[in-house]
mmCIF file of C-alpha atoms and ligand atoms in Angstrom:
data_model
loop_
_atom_site.group_PDB
_atom_site.id
_atom_site.type_symbol
_atom_site.label_atom_id
_atom_site.label_comp_id
_atom_site.label_asym_id
_atom_site.label_seq_id
_atom_site.Cartn_x
_atom_site.Cartn_y
_atom_site.Cartn_z
ATOM 1 C CA MET A 1 0.786 149.396 347.553
ATOM 2 C CA LYS A 2 1.907 149.913 344.488
ATOM 3 C CA ARG A 3 0.189 146.788 342.324
ATOM 4 C CA PHE A 4 3.284 146.322 338.950
ATOM 5 C CA ARG A 5 2.207 143.327 338.517
ATOM 6 C CA ARG A 6 -1.244 144.506 337.034
ATOM 7 C CA LEU A 7 0.503 145.220 334.160
ATOM 8 C CA ARG A 8 2.285 141.697 333.709
ATOM 9 C CA THR A 9 -0.948 140.000 333.074
ATOM 10 C CA SER A 10 -1.071 138.952 330.469
ATOM 11 C CA GLU A 11 0.837 138.404 327.255
ATOM 12 C CA ALA A 12 -0.845 141.249 325.139
ATOM 13 C CA MET A 13 -0.165 143.340 327.997
ATOM 14 C CA ARG A 14 3.004 143.073 328.703
ATOM 15 C CA ASP A 15 2.740 143.706 324.653
ATOM 16 C CA LEU A 16 1.490 146.680 324.838
ATOM 17 C CA ILE A 17 4.021 148.225 327.737
ATOM 18 C CA ARG A 18 7.701 146.659 326.575
ATOM 19 C CA GLU A 19 10.026 149.246 326.510
ATOM 20 C CA THR A 20 12.320 147.863 323.910
ATOM 21 C CA THR A 21 12.295 145.464 321.005
ATOM 22 C CA VAL A 22 14.994 143.681 318.941
ATOM 23 C CA SER A 23 13.799 143.636 315.368
ATOM 24 C CA LYS A 24 16.268 141.844 313.008
ATOM 25 C CA LYS A 25 16.847 145.611 311.169
ATOM 26 C CA ASP A 26 19.271 146.301 314.557
ATOM 27 C CA LEU A 27 21.660 142.947 313.542
ATOM 28 C CA MET A 28 24.839 143.118 310.943
ATOM 29 C CA TYR A 29 26.050 139.590 310.492
ATOM 30 C CA PRO A 30 29.689 138.980 310.251
ATOM 31 C CA ILE A 31 30.971 136.828 307.836
ATOM 32 C CA PHE A 32 34.519 135.547 306.956
ATOM 33 C CA VAL A 33 35.883 134.774 303.458
ATOM 34 C CA ILE A 34 39.233 132.987 302.813
ATOM 35 C CA GLU A 35 41.591 133.335 299.793
ATOM 36 C CA GLY A 36 41.377 130.061 297.908
ATOM 37 C CA GLU A 37 38.995 127.783 296.197
ATOM 38 C CA ASN A 38 36.238 125.023 297.302
ATOM 39 C CA ILE A 39 36.712 126.403 300.403
ATOM 40 C CA LYS A 40 34.118 125.664 303.331
ATOM 41 C CA ASN A 41 36.104 125.606 306.747
ATOM 42 C CA GLU A 42 33.759 125.460 310.281
ATOM 43 C CA VAL A 43 35.342 127.526 313.003
ATOM 44 C CA SER A 44 35.972 125.278 315.448
ATOM 45 C CA SER A 45 35.270 127.125 318.431
ATOM 46 C CA MET A 46 31.904 128.991 316.876
ATOM 47 C CA PRO A 47 30.009 126.296 315.669
ATOM 48 C CA GLY A 48 28.183 127.398 312.807
ATOM 49 C CA ILE A 49 30.573 129.842 311.623
ATOM 50 C CA TYR A 50 32.112 129.555 308.227
ATOM 51 C CA GLN A 51 35.140 130.484 306.559
ATOM 52 C CA TYR A 52 33.893 130.740 303.180
ATOM 53 C CA SER A 53 36.204 131.306 299.697
ATOM 54 C CA VAL A 54 34.204 134.100 298.049
ATOM 55 C CA ASP A 55 33.484 131.299 295.293
ATOM 56 C CA ARG A 56 30.862 129.475 298.301
ATOM 57 C CA LEU A 57 30.401 132.257 299.574
ATOM 58 C CA ASP A 58 26.824 132.236 297.444
ATOM 59 C CA GLU A 59 25.206 129.564 299.503
ATOM 60 C CA GLU A 60 26.449 132.508 303.742
ATOM 61 C CA LEU A 61 24.640 135.527 301.168
ATOM 62 C CA ASP A 62 21.434 133.248 300.002
ATOM 63 C CA ARG A 63 20.578 132.522 303.703
ATOM 64 C CA ILE A 64 21.765 135.920 304.823
ATOM 65 C CA ALA A 65 19.262 137.295 302.401
ATOM 66 C CA ALA A 66 16.372 134.295 303.364
ATOM 67 C CA CYS A 67 16.620 135.286 306.517
ATOM 68 C CA GLY A 68 16.098 139.337 306.092
ATOM 69 C CA ILE A 69 19.198 139.972 307.581
ATOM 70 C CA LYS A 70 20.560 143.306 305.736
ATOM 71 C CA SER A 71 23.714 144.089 306.569
ATOM 72 C CA ILE A 72 26.867 142.486 307.033
ATOM 73 C CA LEU A 73 30.809 142.539 307.730
ATOM 74 C CA ILE A 74 33.185 141.110 306.023
ATOM 75 C CA PHE A 75 36.498 140.375 307.061
ATOM 76 C CA GLY A 76 39.354 138.519 304.367
ATOM 77 C CA ILE A 77 41.399 136.142 305.338
ATOM 78 C CA PRO A 78 44.765 136.283 302.167
ATOM 79 C CA LYS A 79 46.564 133.813 301.444
ATOM 80 C CA HIS A 80 50.189 135.617 301.820
ATOM 81 C CA LYS A 81 50.662 136.885 304.712
ATOM 82 C CA ASN A 82 53.685 139.346 305.005
ATOM 83 C CA GLU A 83 55.570 142.360 307.736
ATOM 84 C CA MET A 84 53.416 145.229 305.589
ATOM 85 C CA GLY A 85 49.716 143.442 305.978
ATOM 86 C CA THR A 86 50.165 144.558 301.351
ATOM 87 C CA GLU A 87 47.615 142.611 300.650
ATOM 88 C CA ALA A 88 45.211 144.551 302.579
ATOM 89 C CA TYR A 89 45.515 147.223 300.719
ATOM 90 C CA ASN A 90 45.841 145.144 297.295
ATOM 91 C CA ASP A 91 42.231 146.191 295.391
ATOM 92 C CA LYS A 92 42.918 142.653 293.841
ATOM 93 C CA GLY A 93 42.996 141.061 297.619
ATOM 94 C CA VAL A 94 40.661 138.240 298.804
ATOM 95 C CA THR A 95 38.635 141.141 300.854
ATOM 96 C CA GLN A 96 38.348 143.559 297.923
ATOM 97 C CA THR A 97 37.200 140.806 295.728
ATOM 98 C CA ALA A 98 34.799 139.263 297.668
ATOM 99 C CA ILE A 99 33.508 143.086 298.446
ATOM 100 C CA ARG A 100 32.690 143.395 294.522
ATOM 101 C CA HIS A 101 30.716 140.194 294.441
ATOM 102 C CA ILE A 102 28.465 140.131 297.177
ATOM 103 C CA LYS A 103 28.042 144.262 295.475
ATOM 104 C CA GLU A 104 27.368 142.853 292.460
ATOM 105 C CA ARG A 105 24.668 139.405 293.561
ATOM 106 C CA TYR A 106 22.941 141.518 296.574
ATOM 107 C CA PRO A 107 23.142 145.926 295.970
ATOM 108 C CA ASN A 108 21.001 146.682 298.631
ATOM 109 C CA ILE A 109 23.121 144.452 301.412
ATOM 110 C CA VAL A 110 25.327 147.072 303.076
ATOM 111 C CA VAL A 111 28.517 145.976 303.518
ATOM 112 C CA ALA A 112 30.522 147.658 306.275
ATOM 113 C CA ALA A 113 34.521 146.382 305.552
ATOM 114 C CA ASP A 114 36.507 145.739 308.523
ATOM 115 C CA VAL A 115 39.002 147.752 308.448
ATOM 116 C CA CYS A 116 42.791 146.196 310.397
ATOM 117 C CA LEU A 117 45.531 144.519 309.755
ATOM 118 C CA CYS A 118 45.999 141.731 311.287
ATOM 119 C CA GLU A 119 44.667 139.451 308.808
ATOM 120 C CA TYR A 120 47.161 140.423 307.048
ATOM 121 C CA THR A 121 50.806 140.292 309.001
ATOM 122 C CA SER A 122 52.748 137.770 309.634
ATOM 123 C CA HIS A 123 53.687 138.861 312.958
ATOM 124 C CA GLY A 124 49.136 139.599 313.886
ATOM 125 C CA HIS A 125 49.768 142.747 314.678
ATOM 126 C CA CYS A 126 46.943 145.249 313.389
ATOM 127 C CA GLY A 127 50.256 148.121 312.959
ATOM 128 C CA VAL A 128 53.304 148.525 311.337
ATOM 129 C CA VAL A 129 55.819 146.768 313.752
ATOM 130 C CA HIS A 130 59.662 148.280 315.299
ATOM 131 C CA GLY A 131 60.614 145.966 316.807
ATOM 132 C CA HIS A 132 58.076 144.464 319.769
ATOM 133 C CA TYR A 133 56.131 148.421 318.996
ATOM 134 C CA VAL A 134 53.080 149.122 317.044
ATOM 135 C CA ASP A 135 53.782 152.548 315.058
ATOM 136 C CA ASN A 136 50.635 154.784 315.756
ATOM 137 C CA ASP A 137 51.474 157.016 313.151
ATOM 138 C CA GLU A 138 53.054 154.705 309.815
ATOM 139 C CA THR A 139 50.239 152.252 310.430
ATOM 140 C CA LEU A 140 47.795 155.198 309.897
ATOM 141 C CA GLU A 141 49.381 155.393 306.540
ATOM 142 C CA LEU A 142 48.404 152.224 305.495
ATOM 143 C CA LEU A 143 45.039 152.207 307.296
ATOM 144 C CA CYS A 144 44.212 155.178 304.452
ATOM 145 C CA ARG A 145 44.972 152.967 301.989
ATOM 146 C CA MET A 146 43.434 149.946 302.715
ATOM 147 C CA SER A 147 40.046 152.402 303.022
ATOM 148 C CA VAL A 148 39.809 153.757 300.280
ATOM 149 C CA SER A 149 40.730 149.960 298.366
ATOM 150 C CA MET A 150 37.934 148.623 300.646
ATOM 151 C CA ALA A 151 35.411 151.750 299.362
ATOM 152 C CA LYS A 152 37.029 151.288 295.971
ATOM 153 C CA ALA A 153 35.599 147.314 296.146
ATOM 154 C CA GLY A 154 32.081 148.796 297.585
ATOM 155 C CA ALA A 155 31.991 148.751 301.243
ATOM 156 C CA ASP A 156 29.195 151.071 302.558
ATOM 157 C CA ILE A 157 30.957 151.718 305.466
ATOM 158 C CA ILE A 158 34.220 151.280 307.120
ATOM 159 C CA ALA A 159 34.956 150.183 310.060
ATOM 160 C CA PRO A 160 38.451 150.975 312.006
ATOM 161 C CA SER A 161 38.871 148.231 314.107
ATOM 162 C CA ASP A 162 42.641 148.948 315.549
ATOM 163 C CA MET A 163 42.806 151.041 317.593
ATOM 164 C CA MET A 164 45.523 153.929 316.524
ATOM 165 C CA ASP A 165 45.292 157.026 317.738
ATOM 166 C CA GLY A 166 43.626 159.744 314.920
ATOM 167 C CA ARG A 167 42.552 156.858 312.882
ATOM 168 C CA VAL A 168 38.801 158.021 312.219
ATOM 169 C CA GLY A 169 40.635 161.748 311.050
ATOM 170 C CA ALA A 170 43.397 160.575 309.032
ATOM 171 C CA ILE A 171 40.864 157.810 307.023
ATOM 172 C CA ARG A 172 37.903 160.503 306.909
ATOM 173 C CA LYS A 173 40.437 162.608 304.607
ATOM 174 C CA ALA A 174 42.250 159.774 302.735
ATOM 175 C CA LEU A 175 38.277 158.549 301.777
ATOM 176 C CA ASP A 176 37.175 162.850 300.781
ATOM 177 C CA ASP A 177 39.731 163.406 298.973
ATOM 178 C CA VAL A 178 39.654 160.548 296.808
ATOM 179 C CA GLY A 179 35.565 161.933 296.465
ATOM 180 C CA TYR A 180 34.262 158.952 299.138
ATOM 181 C CA ILE A 181 32.378 161.170 300.359
ATOM 182 C CA ASN A 182 29.804 159.080 301.827
ATOM 183 C CA THR A 183 30.698 156.440 302.704
ATOM 184 C CA VAL A 184 30.367 156.191 306.435
ATOM 185 C CA ILE A 185 32.964 155.742 308.793
ATOM 186 C CA MET A 186 31.661 153.298 311.788
ATOM 187 C CA ALA A 187 34.513 153.039 314.824
ATOM 188 C CA TYR A 188 35.552 150.714 316.951
ATOM 189 C CA SER A 189 36.387 153.446 319.192
ATOM 190 C CA ALA A 190 36.007 152.066 322.715
ATOM 191 C CA LYS A 191 37.271 148.337 321.987
ATOM 192 C CA PHE A 192 39.055 146.879 324.890
ATOM 193 C CA ALA A 193 41.761 144.137 324.622
ATOM 194 C CA SER A 194 39.366 141.498 325.605
ATOM 195 C CA ALA A 195 39.688 137.541 326.068
ATOM 196 C CA TYR A 196 36.435 137.393 324.456
ATOM 197 C CA TYR A 197 38.238 137.210 321.179
ATOM 198 C CA GLY A 198 39.481 134.238 321.374
ATOM 199 C CA PRO A 199 37.815 132.688 319.716
ATOM 200 C CA PHE A 200 37.471 135.476 316.513
ATOM 201 C CA ARG A 201 41.377 134.845 315.862
ATOM 202 C CA GLU A 202 40.968 131.135 315.613
ATOM 203 C CA ALA A 203 38.739 132.377 312.555
ATOM 204 C CA ALA A 204 40.255 135.264 311.364
ATOM 205 C CA ASP A 205 44.013 133.323 311.600
ATOM 206 C CA SER A 206 45.043 136.941 313.258
ATOM 207 C CA ALA A 207 46.628 135.736 316.768
ATOM 208 C CA PRO A 208 49.396 138.150 317.732
ATOM 209 C CA GLN A 209 52.724 135.934 317.004
ATOM 210 C CA PHE A 210 54.184 137.398 320.294
ATOM 211 C CA GLY A 211 52.780 140.051 322.995
ATOM 212 C CA ASP A 212 49.644 141.311 323.141
ATOM 213 C CA ARG A 213 46.909 144.134 321.813
ATOM 214 C CA ARG A 214 47.323 145.990 325.377
ATOM 215 C CA SER A 215 49.288 148.541 324.315
ATOM 216 C CA TYR A 216 47.195 149.629 321.753
ATOM 217 C CA GLN A 217 43.419 148.553 322.461
ATOM 218 C CA MET A 218 41.452 150.157 325.536
ATOM 219 C CA ASP A 219 42.510 147.994 329.407
ATOM 220 C CA VAL A 220 39.162 146.956 330.805
ATOM 221 C CA ALA A 221 38.791 148.852 333.771
ATOM 222 C CA ASN A 222 38.153 152.323 331.994
ATOM 223 C CA GLY A 223 35.357 153.405 331.722
ATOM 224 C CA ASN A 224 35.990 157.126 331.569
ATOM 225 C CA GLU A 225 39.304 156.855 329.319
ATOM 226 C CA ALA A 226 36.221 154.873 326.850
ATOM 227 C CA LEU A 227 34.494 158.176 327.101
ATOM 228 C CA ARG A 228 36.976 160.365 325.806
ATOM 229 C CA GLU A 229 38.201 157.241 323.082
ATOM 230 C CA ILE A 230 34.584 157.855 321.677
ATOM 231 C CA GLU A 231 34.041 161.738 322.285
ATOM 232 C CA THR A 232 37.316 161.643 319.675
ATOM 233 C CA ASP A 233 36.242 159.495 316.975
ATOM 234 C CA ILE A 234 33.277 161.517 317.049
ATOM 235 C CA ASP A 235 35.470 164.673 316.680
ATOM 236 C CA GLU A 236 36.621 162.933 313.956
ATOM 237 C CA GLY A 237 34.569 162.402 311.582
ATOM 238 C CA ALA A 238 32.973 158.705 313.371
ATOM 239 C CA ASP A 239 29.201 158.141 312.108
ATOM 240 C CA ILE A 240 28.875 155.424 313.595
ATOM 241 C CA VAL A 241 30.406 154.748 317.204
ATOM 242 C CA MET A 242 30.610 151.230 318.687
ATOM 243 C CA VAL A 243 31.568 149.486 322.100
ATOM 244 C CA LYS A 244 33.069 145.676 321.735
ATOM 245 C CA PRO A 245 32.937 143.341 324.103
ATOM 246 C CA ALA A 246 29.157 143.674 324.395
ATOM 247 C CA LEU A 247 27.646 141.844 327.875
ATOM 248 C CA ALA A 248 30.850 142.556 330.014
ATOM 249 C CA PHE A 249 30.459 146.227 328.514
ATOM 250 C CA LEU A 250 27.066 147.380 328.728
ATOM 251 C CA ASP A 251 27.857 149.837 331.432
ATOM 252 C CA ILE A 252 30.361 151.680 329.142
ATOM 253 C CA LEU A 253 26.999 151.772 326.499
ATOM 254 C CA LYS A 254 24.529 152.494 328.454
ATOM 255 C CA GLU A 255 26.714 155.512 329.585
ATOM 256 C CA ALA A 256 28.257 156.770 326.259
ATOM 257 C CA SER A 257 24.829 156.214 324.565
ATOM 258 C CA LEU A 258 23.071 158.484 327.389
ATOM 259 C CA THR A 259 26.136 161.230 326.680
ATOM 260 C CA TYR A 260 26.486 161.525 322.696
ATOM 261 C CA ASN A 261 23.682 161.906 320.201
ATOM 262 C CA MET A 262 24.914 159.299 318.042
ATOM 263 C CA PRO A 263 23.510 156.147 316.597
ATOM 264 C CA PHE A 264 25.655 153.725 318.357
ATOM 265 C CA ALA A 265 27.044 149.721 317.838
ATOM 266 C CA VAL A 266 27.853 147.162 320.067
ATOM 267 C CA TYR A 267 29.988 144.291 319.208
ATOM 268 C CA ASN A 268 27.607 140.423 320.700
ATOM 269 C CA VAL A 269 31.917 139.148 320.030
ATOM 270 C CA SER A 270 32.823 135.218 319.306
ATOM 271 C CA GLY A 271 33.804 134.707 322.838
ATOM 272 C CA GLU A 272 30.325 135.867 323.548
ATOM 273 C CA TYR A 273 28.870 133.613 321.398
ATOM 274 C CA ALA A 274 31.022 130.692 321.621
ATOM 275 C CA MET A 275 29.791 130.999 325.207
ATOM 276 C CA VAL A 276 26.156 130.140 324.909
ATOM 277 C CA LYS A 277 27.205 127.848 321.324
ATOM 278 C CA ALA A 278 28.944 125.314 324.134
ATOM 279 C CA ALA A 279 26.379 126.017 327.374
ATOM 280 C CA THR A 280 23.917 125.164 324.142
ATOM 281 C CA GLN A 281 25.452 121.615 323.362
ATOM 282 C CA ASN A 282 25.862 120.786 326.619
ATOM 283 C CA GLY A 283 21.848 121.234 326.965
ATOM 284 C CA TRP A 284 22.931 123.365 330.368
ATOM 285 C CA ILE A 285 20.703 125.854 328.359
ATOM 286 C CA ASP A 286 18.251 126.622 326.106
ATOM 287 C CA GLU A 287 19.695 128.951 323.625
ATOM 288 C CA LYS A 288 17.261 130.971 321.641
ATOM 289 C CA LYS A 289 15.883 131.908 324.999
ATOM 290 C CA ILE A 290 19.392 133.565 326.370
ATOM 291 C CA VAL A 291 20.207 134.902 322.461
ATOM 292 C CA LEU A 292 17.142 136.718 322.824
ATOM 293 C CA GLU A 293 17.522 137.285 326.226
ATOM 294 C CA ASN A 294 21.133 139.027 325.394
ATOM 295 C CA LEU A 295 20.053 140.923 322.631
ATOM 296 C CA THR A 296 17.240 142.329 324.590
ATOM 297 C CA ALA A 297 19.938 144.265 327.332
ATOM 298 C CA MET A 298 22.570 145.122 323.962
ATOM 299 C CA LYS A 299 19.444 147.294 322.721
ATOM 300 C CA ARG A 300 18.278 148.693 326.355
ATOM 301 C CA ALA A 301 21.598 149.415 327.331
ATOM 302 C CA GLY A 302 21.951 152.053 323.946
ATOM 303 C CA ALA A 303 22.180 149.790 321.634
ATOM 304 C CA ASP A 304 20.802 150.966 317.280
ATOM 305 C CA ILE A 305 23.103 148.221 316.047
ATOM 306 C CA ILE A 306 24.200 145.384 316.489
ATOM 307 C CA ILE A 307 27.039 143.327 315.512
ATOM 308 C CA THR A 308 26.388 139.368 316.345
ATOM 309 C CA TYR A 309 27.045 135.699 315.066
ATOM 310 C CA HIS A 310 23.492 134.930 316.196
ATOM 311 C CA ALA A 311 22.424 137.410 313.254
ATOM 312 C CA LEU A 312 20.952 134.586 311.154
ATOM 313 C CA GLU A 313 19.026 132.541 314.131
ATOM 314 C CA ALA A 314 18.206 135.003 315.785
ATOM 315 C CA ALA A 315 16.295 136.817 312.552
ATOM 316 C CA ILE A 316 14.183 133.737 312.081
ATOM 317 C CA TRP A 317 13.151 133.291 316.053
ATOM 318 C CA LEU A 318 12.090 136.970 316.140
ATOM 319 C CA GLU A 319 10.042 136.123 313.316
ATOM 320 C CA GLU A 320 8.339 133.262 315.265
ATOM 321 C CA ALA A 321 7.619 135.120 318.416
ATOM 322 C CA LEU A 322 5.689 138.058 316.083
HETATM 323 C C1 PBG B 1 40.735 142.762 313.807
HETATM 324 C C2 PBG B 1 39.245 142.511 315.008
HETATM 325 C C3 PBG B 1 39.077 141.540 316.313
HETATM 326 C C4 PBG B 1 38.052 141.389 316.684
HETATM 327 C C5 PBG B 1 37.153 142.166 315.280
HETATM 328 N N1 PBG B 1 37.976 143.288 314.543
HETATM 329 C C6 PBG B 1 40.059 141.071 316.897
HETATM 330 C C7 PBG B 1 41.467 141.324 317.940
HETATM 331 O O1 PBG B 1 41.210 142.809 317.700
HETATM 332 O O2 PBG B 1 41.764 140.618 318.126
HETATM 333 C C8 PBG B 1 37.163 141.080 317.905
HETATM 334 C C9 PBG B 1 36.199 140.562 316.405
HETATM 335 C C10 PBG B 1 35.561 139.040 317.462
HETATM 336 O O3 PBG B 1 35.639 138.503 318.500
HETATM 337 O O4 PBG B 1 34.314 138.367 317.176
HETATM 338 N N2 PBG B 1 41.751 143.970 314.738
HETATM 339 ZN ZN1 ZN B 2 43.814 144.034 314.669
#
């Protein structure tokens, strides 16, 4: 008889043979910065997650530093939105101002800037709209301007989440042309048109005003296409590739991480967070155990970086577990 239970007899024995461990060094924490003053708004569908104005951001930054989280992903919400999302590439825009502030206060925190137009456009789509169609190639130019503006503000990582074709190559060239050769590109490569983004659209005020994102984000049914998207982003110069969302797409992450010898990120998205919080508030699950189980599964499936709204609480729980 094969006695697998022999290696499960004590905590110390289980520790000794454990294949996967999550560390707070793996975690990246998303933050929402809103234009204005003295704002701290809780996102109703994401308990514990707030929109902060830059003047209130230190409260959150100090919490991040105290937990020992060393990387963040920043989303900005401008006061004024328009058809072309011009605040996205305004060097004095809310996101750029926040990045400069963070880099001044905590120069060692790795700052990733989400690059997409949907938080900045009046129609809420991720690119330039003609009629009801999002124009790919015109959008590329704006994404390039936005990326350079974020890099100039001090972003260490540019994270394009728009799903336009050719954006990684275009952004790489735009950054290199102005000398930002060391700015990292973390591409949202296999980003699916998912219902799990619902709560985020409240947090980032970025819901599309008509239609949906299925003409640019991927069909959830397509695994082979996800591999082609990832391969293309690698060819175009991505430094880190991402699969998003996480839990319903771990098969993609596993296959991709076995196929490509690259750093992989996975995004544990807003809807995944909201489900855990809702069940926790009802007393239906053990939150800490569920979160650590989910994060371990993401790591086991091949993630090097886990972007998660649970990062701060998980950092504390992981410390306790030691
Ligand atoms: C912007 C963007 C979205 C997310 C990250 N960047 C929303 C979307 O594509 O509609 C989702 C993040 C989350 O749900 O936590 N394009
Ligand atoms: Zn978008």
